[in-house]
PDB file of C-alpha atoms in Angstrom:
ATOM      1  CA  UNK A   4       0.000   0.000   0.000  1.00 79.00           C
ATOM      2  CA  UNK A   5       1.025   3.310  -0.648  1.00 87.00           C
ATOM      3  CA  UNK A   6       1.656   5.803   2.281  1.00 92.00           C
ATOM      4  CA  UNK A   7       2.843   9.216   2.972  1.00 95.00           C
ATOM      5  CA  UNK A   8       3.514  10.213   6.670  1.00 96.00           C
ATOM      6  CA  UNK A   9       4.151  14.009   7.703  1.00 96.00           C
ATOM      7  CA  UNK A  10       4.662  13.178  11.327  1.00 95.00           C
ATOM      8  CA  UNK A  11       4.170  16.948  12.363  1.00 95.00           C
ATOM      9  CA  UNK A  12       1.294  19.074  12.019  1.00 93.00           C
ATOM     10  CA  UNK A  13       2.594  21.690  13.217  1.00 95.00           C
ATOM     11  CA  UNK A  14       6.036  23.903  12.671  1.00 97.00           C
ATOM     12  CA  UNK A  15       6.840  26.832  14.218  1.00 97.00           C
ATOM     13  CA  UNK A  16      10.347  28.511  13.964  1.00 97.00           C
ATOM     14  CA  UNK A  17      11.779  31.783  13.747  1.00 97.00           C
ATOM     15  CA  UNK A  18      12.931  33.990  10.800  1.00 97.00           C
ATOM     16  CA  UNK A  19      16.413  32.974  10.143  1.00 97.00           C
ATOM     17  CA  UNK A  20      16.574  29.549  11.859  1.00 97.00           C
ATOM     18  CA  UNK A  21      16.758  26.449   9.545  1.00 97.00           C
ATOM     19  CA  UNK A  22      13.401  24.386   9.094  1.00 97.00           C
ATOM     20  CA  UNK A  23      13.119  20.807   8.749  1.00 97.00           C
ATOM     21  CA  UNK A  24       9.384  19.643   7.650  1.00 98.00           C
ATOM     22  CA  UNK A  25       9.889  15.282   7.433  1.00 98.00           C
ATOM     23  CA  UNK A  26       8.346  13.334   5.279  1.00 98.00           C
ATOM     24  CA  UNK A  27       8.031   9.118   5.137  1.00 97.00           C
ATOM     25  CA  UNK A  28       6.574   7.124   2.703  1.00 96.00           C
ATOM     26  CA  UNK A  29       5.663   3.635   2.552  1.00 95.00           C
ATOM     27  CA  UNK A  30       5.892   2.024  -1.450  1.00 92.00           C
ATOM     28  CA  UNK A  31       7.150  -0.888  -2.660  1.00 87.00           C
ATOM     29  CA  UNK A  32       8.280   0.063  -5.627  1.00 84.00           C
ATOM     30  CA  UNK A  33      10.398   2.987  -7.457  1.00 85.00           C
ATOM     31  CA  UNK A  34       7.909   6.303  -5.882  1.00 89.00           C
ATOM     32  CA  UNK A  35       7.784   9.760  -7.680  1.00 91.00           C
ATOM     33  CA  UNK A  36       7.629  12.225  -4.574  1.00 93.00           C
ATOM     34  CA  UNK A  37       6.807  16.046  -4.104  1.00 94.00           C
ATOM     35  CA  UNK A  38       6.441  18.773  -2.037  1.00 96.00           C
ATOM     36  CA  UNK A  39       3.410  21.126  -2.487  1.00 95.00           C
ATOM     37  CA  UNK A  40       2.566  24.413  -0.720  1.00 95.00           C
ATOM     38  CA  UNK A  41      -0.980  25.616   0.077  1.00 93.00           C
ATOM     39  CA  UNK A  42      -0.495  29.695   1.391  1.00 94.00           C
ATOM     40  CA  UNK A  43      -2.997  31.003   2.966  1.00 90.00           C
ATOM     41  CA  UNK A  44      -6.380  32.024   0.786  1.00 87.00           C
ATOM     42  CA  UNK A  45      -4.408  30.286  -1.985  1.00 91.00           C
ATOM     43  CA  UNK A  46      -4.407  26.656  -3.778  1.00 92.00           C
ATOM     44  CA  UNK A  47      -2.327  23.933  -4.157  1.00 93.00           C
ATOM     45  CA  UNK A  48       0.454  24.443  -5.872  1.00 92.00           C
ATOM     46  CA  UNK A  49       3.559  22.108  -6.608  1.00 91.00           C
ATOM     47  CA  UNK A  50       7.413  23.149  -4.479  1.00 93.00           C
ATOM     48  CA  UNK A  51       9.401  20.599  -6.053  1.00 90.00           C
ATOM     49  CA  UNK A  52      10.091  17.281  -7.090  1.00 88.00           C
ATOM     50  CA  UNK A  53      12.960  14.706  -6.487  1.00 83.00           C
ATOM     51  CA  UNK A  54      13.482  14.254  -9.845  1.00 79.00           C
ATOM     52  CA  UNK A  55      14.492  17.604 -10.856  1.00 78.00           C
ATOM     53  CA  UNK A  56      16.608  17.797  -7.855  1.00 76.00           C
ATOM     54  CA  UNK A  57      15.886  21.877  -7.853  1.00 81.00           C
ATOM     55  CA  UNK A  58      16.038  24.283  -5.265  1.00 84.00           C
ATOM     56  CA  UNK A  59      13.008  26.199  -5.152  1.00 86.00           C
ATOM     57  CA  UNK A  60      12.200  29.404  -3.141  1.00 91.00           C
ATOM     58  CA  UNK A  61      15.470  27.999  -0.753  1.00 92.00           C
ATOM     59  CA  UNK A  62      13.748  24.591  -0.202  1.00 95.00           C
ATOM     60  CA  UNK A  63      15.719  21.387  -0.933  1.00 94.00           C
ATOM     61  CA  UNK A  64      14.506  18.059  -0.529  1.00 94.00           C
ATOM     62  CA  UNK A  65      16.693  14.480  -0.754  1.00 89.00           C
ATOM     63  CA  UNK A  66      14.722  11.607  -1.428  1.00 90.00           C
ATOM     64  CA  UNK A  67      16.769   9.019   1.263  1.00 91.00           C
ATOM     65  CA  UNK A  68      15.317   5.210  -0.148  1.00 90.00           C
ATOM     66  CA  UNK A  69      17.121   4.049   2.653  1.00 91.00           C
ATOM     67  CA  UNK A  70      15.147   5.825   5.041  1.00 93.00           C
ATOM     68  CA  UNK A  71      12.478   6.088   2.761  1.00 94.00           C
ATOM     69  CA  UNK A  72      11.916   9.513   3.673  1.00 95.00           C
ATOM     70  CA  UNK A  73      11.969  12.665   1.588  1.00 96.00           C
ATOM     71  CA  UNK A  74      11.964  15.924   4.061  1.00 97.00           C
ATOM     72  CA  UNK A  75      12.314  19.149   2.804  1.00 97.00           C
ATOM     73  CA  UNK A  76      14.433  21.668   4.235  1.00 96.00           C
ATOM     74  CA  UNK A  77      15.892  25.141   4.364  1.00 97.00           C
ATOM     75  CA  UNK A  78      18.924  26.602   5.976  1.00 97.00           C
ATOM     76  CA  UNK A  79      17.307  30.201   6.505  1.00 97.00           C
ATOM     77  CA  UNK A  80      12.946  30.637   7.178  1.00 97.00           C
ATOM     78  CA  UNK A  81      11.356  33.345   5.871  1.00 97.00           C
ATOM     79  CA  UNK A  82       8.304  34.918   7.032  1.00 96.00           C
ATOM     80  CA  UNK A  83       7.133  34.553   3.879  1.00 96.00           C
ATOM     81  CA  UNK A  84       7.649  30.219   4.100  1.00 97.00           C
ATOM     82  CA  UNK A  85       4.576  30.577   6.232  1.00 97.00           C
ATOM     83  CA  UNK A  86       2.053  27.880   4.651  1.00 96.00           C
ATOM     84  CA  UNK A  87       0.670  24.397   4.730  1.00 94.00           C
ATOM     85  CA  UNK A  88       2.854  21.982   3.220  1.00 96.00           C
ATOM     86  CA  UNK A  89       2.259  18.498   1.961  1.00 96.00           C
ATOM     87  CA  UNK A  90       4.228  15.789   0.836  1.00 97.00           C
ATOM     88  CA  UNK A  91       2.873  13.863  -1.870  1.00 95.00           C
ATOM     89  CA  UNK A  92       3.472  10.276  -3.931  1.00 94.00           C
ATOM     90  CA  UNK A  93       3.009   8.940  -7.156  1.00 92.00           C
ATOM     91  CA  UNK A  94       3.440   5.386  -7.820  1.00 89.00           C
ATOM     92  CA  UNK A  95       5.502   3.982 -10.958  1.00 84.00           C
ATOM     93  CA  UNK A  96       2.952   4.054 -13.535  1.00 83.00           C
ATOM     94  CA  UNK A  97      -0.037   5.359 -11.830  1.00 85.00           C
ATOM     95  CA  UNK A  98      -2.025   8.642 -12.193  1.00 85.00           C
ATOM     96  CA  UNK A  99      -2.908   9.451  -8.559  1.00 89.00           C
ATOM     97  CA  UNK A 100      -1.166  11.772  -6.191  1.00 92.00           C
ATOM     98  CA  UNK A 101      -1.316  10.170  -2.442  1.00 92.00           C
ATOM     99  CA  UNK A 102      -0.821  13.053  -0.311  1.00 94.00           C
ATOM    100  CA  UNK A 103       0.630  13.049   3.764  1.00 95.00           C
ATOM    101  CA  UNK A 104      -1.292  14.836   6.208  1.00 93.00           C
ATOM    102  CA  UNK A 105       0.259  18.258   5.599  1.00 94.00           C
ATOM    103  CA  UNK A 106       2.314  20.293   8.388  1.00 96.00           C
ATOM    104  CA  UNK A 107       1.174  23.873   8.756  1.00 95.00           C
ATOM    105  CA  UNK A 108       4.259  25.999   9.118  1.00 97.00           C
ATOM    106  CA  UNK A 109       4.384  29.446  10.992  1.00 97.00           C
ATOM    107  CA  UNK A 110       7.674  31.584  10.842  1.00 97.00           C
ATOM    108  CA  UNK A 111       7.922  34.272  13.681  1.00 95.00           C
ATOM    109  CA  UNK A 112       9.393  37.015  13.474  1.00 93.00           C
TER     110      UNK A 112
ATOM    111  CA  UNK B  12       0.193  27.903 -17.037  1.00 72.00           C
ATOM    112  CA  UNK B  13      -2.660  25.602 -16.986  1.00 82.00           C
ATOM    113  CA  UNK B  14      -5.139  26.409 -14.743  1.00 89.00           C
ATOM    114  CA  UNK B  15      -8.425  24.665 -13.531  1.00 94.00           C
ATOM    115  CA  UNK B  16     -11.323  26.887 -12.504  1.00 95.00           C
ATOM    116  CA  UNK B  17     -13.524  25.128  -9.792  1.00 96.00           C
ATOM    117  CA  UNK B  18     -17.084  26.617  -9.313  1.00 97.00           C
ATOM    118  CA  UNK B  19     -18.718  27.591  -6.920  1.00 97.00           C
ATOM    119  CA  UNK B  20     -16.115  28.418  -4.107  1.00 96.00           C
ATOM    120  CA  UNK B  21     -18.626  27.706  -1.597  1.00 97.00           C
ATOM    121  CA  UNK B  22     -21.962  26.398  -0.976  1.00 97.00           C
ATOM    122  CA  UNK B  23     -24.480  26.242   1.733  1.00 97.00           C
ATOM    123  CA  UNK B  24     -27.248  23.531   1.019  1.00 96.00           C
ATOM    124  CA  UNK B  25     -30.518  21.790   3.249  1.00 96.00           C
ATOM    125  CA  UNK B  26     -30.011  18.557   3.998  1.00 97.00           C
ATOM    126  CA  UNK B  27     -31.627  16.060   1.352  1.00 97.00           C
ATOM    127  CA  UNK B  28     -30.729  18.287  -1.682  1.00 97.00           C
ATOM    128  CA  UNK B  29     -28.177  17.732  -4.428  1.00 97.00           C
ATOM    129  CA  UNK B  30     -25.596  20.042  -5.071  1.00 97.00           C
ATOM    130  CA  UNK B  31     -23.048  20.105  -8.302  1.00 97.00           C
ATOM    131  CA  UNK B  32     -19.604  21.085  -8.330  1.00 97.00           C
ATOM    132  CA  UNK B  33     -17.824  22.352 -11.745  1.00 97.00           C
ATOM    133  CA  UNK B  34     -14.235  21.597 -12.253  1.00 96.00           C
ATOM    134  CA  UNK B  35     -13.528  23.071 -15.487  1.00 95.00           C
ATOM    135  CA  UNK B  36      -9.838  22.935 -17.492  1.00 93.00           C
ATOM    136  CA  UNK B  37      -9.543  26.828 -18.769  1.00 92.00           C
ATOM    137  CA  UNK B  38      -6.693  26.312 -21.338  1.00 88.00           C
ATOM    138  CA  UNK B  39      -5.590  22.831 -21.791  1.00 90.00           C
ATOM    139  CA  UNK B  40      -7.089  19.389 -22.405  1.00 91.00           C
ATOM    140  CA  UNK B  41      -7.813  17.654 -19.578  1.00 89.00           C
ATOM    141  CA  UNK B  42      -8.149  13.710 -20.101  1.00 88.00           C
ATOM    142  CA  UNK B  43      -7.824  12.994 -16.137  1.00 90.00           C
ATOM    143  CA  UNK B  44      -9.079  14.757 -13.458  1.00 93.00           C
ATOM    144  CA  UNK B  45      -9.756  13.887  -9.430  1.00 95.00           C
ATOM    145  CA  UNK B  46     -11.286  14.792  -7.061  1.00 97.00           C
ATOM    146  CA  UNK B  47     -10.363  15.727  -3.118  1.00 96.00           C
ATOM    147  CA  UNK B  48     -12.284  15.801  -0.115  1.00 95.00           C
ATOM    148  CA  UNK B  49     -10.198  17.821   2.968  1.00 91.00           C
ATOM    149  CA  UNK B  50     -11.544  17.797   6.152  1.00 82.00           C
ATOM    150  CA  UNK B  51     -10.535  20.407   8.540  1.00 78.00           C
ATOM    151  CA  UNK B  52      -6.874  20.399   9.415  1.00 73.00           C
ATOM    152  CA  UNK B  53      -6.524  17.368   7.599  1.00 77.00           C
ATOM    153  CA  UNK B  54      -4.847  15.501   4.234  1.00 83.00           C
ATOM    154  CA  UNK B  55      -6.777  15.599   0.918  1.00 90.00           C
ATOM    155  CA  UNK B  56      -8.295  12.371   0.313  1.00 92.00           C
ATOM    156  CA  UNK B  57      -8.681  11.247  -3.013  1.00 94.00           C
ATOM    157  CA  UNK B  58     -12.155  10.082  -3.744  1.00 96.00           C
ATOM    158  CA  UNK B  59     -11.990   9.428  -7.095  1.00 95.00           C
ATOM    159  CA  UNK B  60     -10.098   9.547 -10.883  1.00 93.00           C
ATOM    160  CA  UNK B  61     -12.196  10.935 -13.599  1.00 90.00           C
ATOM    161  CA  UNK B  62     -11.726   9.963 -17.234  1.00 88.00           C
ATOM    162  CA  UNK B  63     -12.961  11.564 -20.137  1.00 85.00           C
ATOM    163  CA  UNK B  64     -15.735   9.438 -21.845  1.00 83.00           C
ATOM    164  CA  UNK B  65     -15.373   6.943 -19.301  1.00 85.00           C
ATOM    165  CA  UNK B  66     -16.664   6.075 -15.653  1.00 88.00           C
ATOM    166  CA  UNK B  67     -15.103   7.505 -12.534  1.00 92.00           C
ATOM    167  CA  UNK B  68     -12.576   5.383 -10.446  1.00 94.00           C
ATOM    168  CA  UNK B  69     -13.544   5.369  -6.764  1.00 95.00           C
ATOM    169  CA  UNK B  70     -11.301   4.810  -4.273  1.00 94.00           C
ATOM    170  CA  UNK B  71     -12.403   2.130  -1.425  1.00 93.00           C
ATOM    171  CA  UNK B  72     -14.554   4.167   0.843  1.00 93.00           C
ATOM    172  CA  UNK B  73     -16.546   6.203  -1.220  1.00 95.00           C
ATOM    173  CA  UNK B  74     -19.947   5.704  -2.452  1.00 94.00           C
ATOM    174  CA  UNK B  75     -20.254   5.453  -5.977  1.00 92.00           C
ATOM    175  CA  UNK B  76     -24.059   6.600  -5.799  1.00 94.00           C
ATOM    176  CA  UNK B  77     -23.419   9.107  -3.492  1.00 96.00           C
ATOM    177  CA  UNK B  78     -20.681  11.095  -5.460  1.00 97.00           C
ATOM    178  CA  UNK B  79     -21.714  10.974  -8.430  1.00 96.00           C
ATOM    179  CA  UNK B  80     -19.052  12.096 -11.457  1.00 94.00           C
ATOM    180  CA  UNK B  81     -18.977  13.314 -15.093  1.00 91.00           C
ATOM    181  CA  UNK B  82     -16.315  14.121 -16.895  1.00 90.00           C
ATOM    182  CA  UNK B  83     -18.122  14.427 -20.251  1.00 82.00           C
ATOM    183  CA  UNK B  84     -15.903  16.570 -22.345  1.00 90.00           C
ATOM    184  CA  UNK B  85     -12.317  17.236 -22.067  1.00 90.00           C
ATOM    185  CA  UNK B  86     -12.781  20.440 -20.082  1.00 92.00           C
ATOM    186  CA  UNK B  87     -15.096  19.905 -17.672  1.00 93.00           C
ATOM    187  CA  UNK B  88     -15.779  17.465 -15.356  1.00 94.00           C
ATOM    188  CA  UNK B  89     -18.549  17.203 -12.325  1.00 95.00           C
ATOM    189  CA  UNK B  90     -19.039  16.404  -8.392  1.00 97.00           C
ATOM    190  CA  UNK B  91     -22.162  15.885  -7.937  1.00 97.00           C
ATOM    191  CA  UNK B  92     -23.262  15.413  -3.889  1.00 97.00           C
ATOM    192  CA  UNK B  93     -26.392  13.520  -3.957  1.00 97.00           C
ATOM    193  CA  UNK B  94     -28.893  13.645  -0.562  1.00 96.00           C
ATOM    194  CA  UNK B  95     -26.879  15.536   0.731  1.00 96.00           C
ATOM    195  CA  UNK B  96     -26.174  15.423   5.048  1.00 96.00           C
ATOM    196  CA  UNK B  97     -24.495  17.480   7.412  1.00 95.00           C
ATOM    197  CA  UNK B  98     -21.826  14.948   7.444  1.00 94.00           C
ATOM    198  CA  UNK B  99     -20.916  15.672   3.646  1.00 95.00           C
ATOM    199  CA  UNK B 100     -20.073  19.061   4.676  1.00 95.00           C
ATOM    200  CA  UNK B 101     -16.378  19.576   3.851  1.00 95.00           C
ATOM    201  CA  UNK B 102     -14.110  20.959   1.161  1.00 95.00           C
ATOM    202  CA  UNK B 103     -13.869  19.567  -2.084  1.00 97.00           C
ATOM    203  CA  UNK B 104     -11.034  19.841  -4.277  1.00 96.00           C
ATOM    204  CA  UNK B 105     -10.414  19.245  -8.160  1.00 96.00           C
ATOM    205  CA  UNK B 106      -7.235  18.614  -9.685  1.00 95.00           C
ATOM    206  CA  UNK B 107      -6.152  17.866 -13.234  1.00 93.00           C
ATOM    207  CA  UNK B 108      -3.198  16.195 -15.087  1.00 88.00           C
ATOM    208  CA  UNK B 109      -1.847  18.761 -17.615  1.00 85.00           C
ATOM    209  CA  UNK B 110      -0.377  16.841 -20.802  1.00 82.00           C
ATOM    210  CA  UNK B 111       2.949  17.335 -21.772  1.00 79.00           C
ATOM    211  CA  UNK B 112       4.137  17.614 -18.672  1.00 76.00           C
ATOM    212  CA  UNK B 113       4.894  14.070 -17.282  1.00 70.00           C
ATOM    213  CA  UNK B 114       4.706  12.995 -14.078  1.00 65.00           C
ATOM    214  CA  UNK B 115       4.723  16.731 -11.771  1.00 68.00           C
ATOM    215  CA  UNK B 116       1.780  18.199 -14.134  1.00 81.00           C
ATOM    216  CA  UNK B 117      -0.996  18.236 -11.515  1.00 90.00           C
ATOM    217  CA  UNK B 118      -2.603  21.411 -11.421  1.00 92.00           C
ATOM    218  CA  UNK B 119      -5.085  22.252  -8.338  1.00 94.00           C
ATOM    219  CA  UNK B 120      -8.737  24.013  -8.443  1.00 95.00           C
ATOM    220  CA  UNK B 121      -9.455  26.620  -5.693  1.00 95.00           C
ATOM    221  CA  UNK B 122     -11.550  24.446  -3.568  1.00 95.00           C
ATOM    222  CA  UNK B 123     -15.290  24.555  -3.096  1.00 97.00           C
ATOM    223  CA  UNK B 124     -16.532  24.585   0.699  1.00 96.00           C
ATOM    224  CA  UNK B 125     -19.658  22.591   1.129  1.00 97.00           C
ATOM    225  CA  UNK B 126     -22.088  23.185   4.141  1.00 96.00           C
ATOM    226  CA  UNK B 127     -24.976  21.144   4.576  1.00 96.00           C
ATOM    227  CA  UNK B 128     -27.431  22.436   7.191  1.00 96.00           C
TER     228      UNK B 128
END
């Protein structure tokens, strides 16, 4: 079965400190996985991929098969980073996104 | 970019009534759209995968009869909450594979709030 695992609803850090949102999946095969970002009043909208291996507004995320965990990172937060992030998968070959539970990040000033 | 216009943004209905969602595809082709349901503070699940020209896909869970989806043409496709009950109340999200753009071409409708009173 496929499953994504965000085991942290909730972020809070301060401007300038690194962030660390984790994700795990659970897939038996070869997974496609992403990072999207909901802001507030706003939709869905993709962050990045581990295929592209991008940086993307500061954010970098290592898909670990070892760990089977792909958590997304940046060394300095922005009050602007504020949003609700989800981790997503997509299994070899198949249309559907499954999506973790989403961690709602909050930068302080 | 591709964008996918969901209508209306929100909804208040009586309990008992039908209510239709629109998930429309503004400037691209869509073949395969899905649908979301997000409860408060929670994931989106997926409830189902919409073909073009073809039946719906419902994931294990969801009532078939209850949902009911059409995705008759290639830029529209249709939620349609039948008998509606309080407990339907949540928000509804459509999303759409854009072609061309392999495997990271989901794009995401605004979201349409359902309340059933």
């Amino acid at each position: 079965a496929q499953r994504v695992t965000q085991p942290e609803k909730l972020l809070s850090v301060f401007k300038g400190a690194p962030v660390e949102l984790k994700c795990n999946y659970s897939y038996s095969g070869s997974p496609e996985l992403f990072w999207y970002v909901q802001y507030s009043r706003q939709r869905l909208q993709l962050l990045l991929r581990h295929i592209s291996r991008e940086s993307i507004k500061g954010f970098t995320a290592d898909l670990n098969k070892g760990e089977t965990s792909f958590h997304l990172k940046k060394p300095f937060a922005q009050e602007e980073d504020s949003a609700m992030y989800y981790c997503a998968l997509k299994g070899y070959g198949a249309q559907k996104l499954v999506f973790g539970q989403g961690t709602r990040l909050t930068i302080n000033p | 970019g591709a964008v996918v216009s969901q209508h209306p943004s929100w909804v208040i209905c009586k309990s008992g009534t039908s209510v239709k969602i629109e998930c429309r595809s503004l400037d691209f082709q869509a073949t395969t759209m899905f649908w979301y349901r997000q409860f408060p503070k929670q994931s989106l699940m997926l409830m189902a995968t919409s073909n073009e020209g073809s039946k719906a896909t419902y994931e294990q869970g969801v009532e078939k009869d209850k949902f009911l989806i059409n995705h008759a043409s290639l830029t529209l496709s249709t939620l349609t909450v039948t008998s509606a009950h309080p407990e339907d109340s949540s928000f509804y999200i459509c999303s759409a594979r854009v072609p061309g753009t392999g495997s990271y071409g989901y794009t995401f409708g605004s979201g349409t709030r359902l309340t059933v009173v």
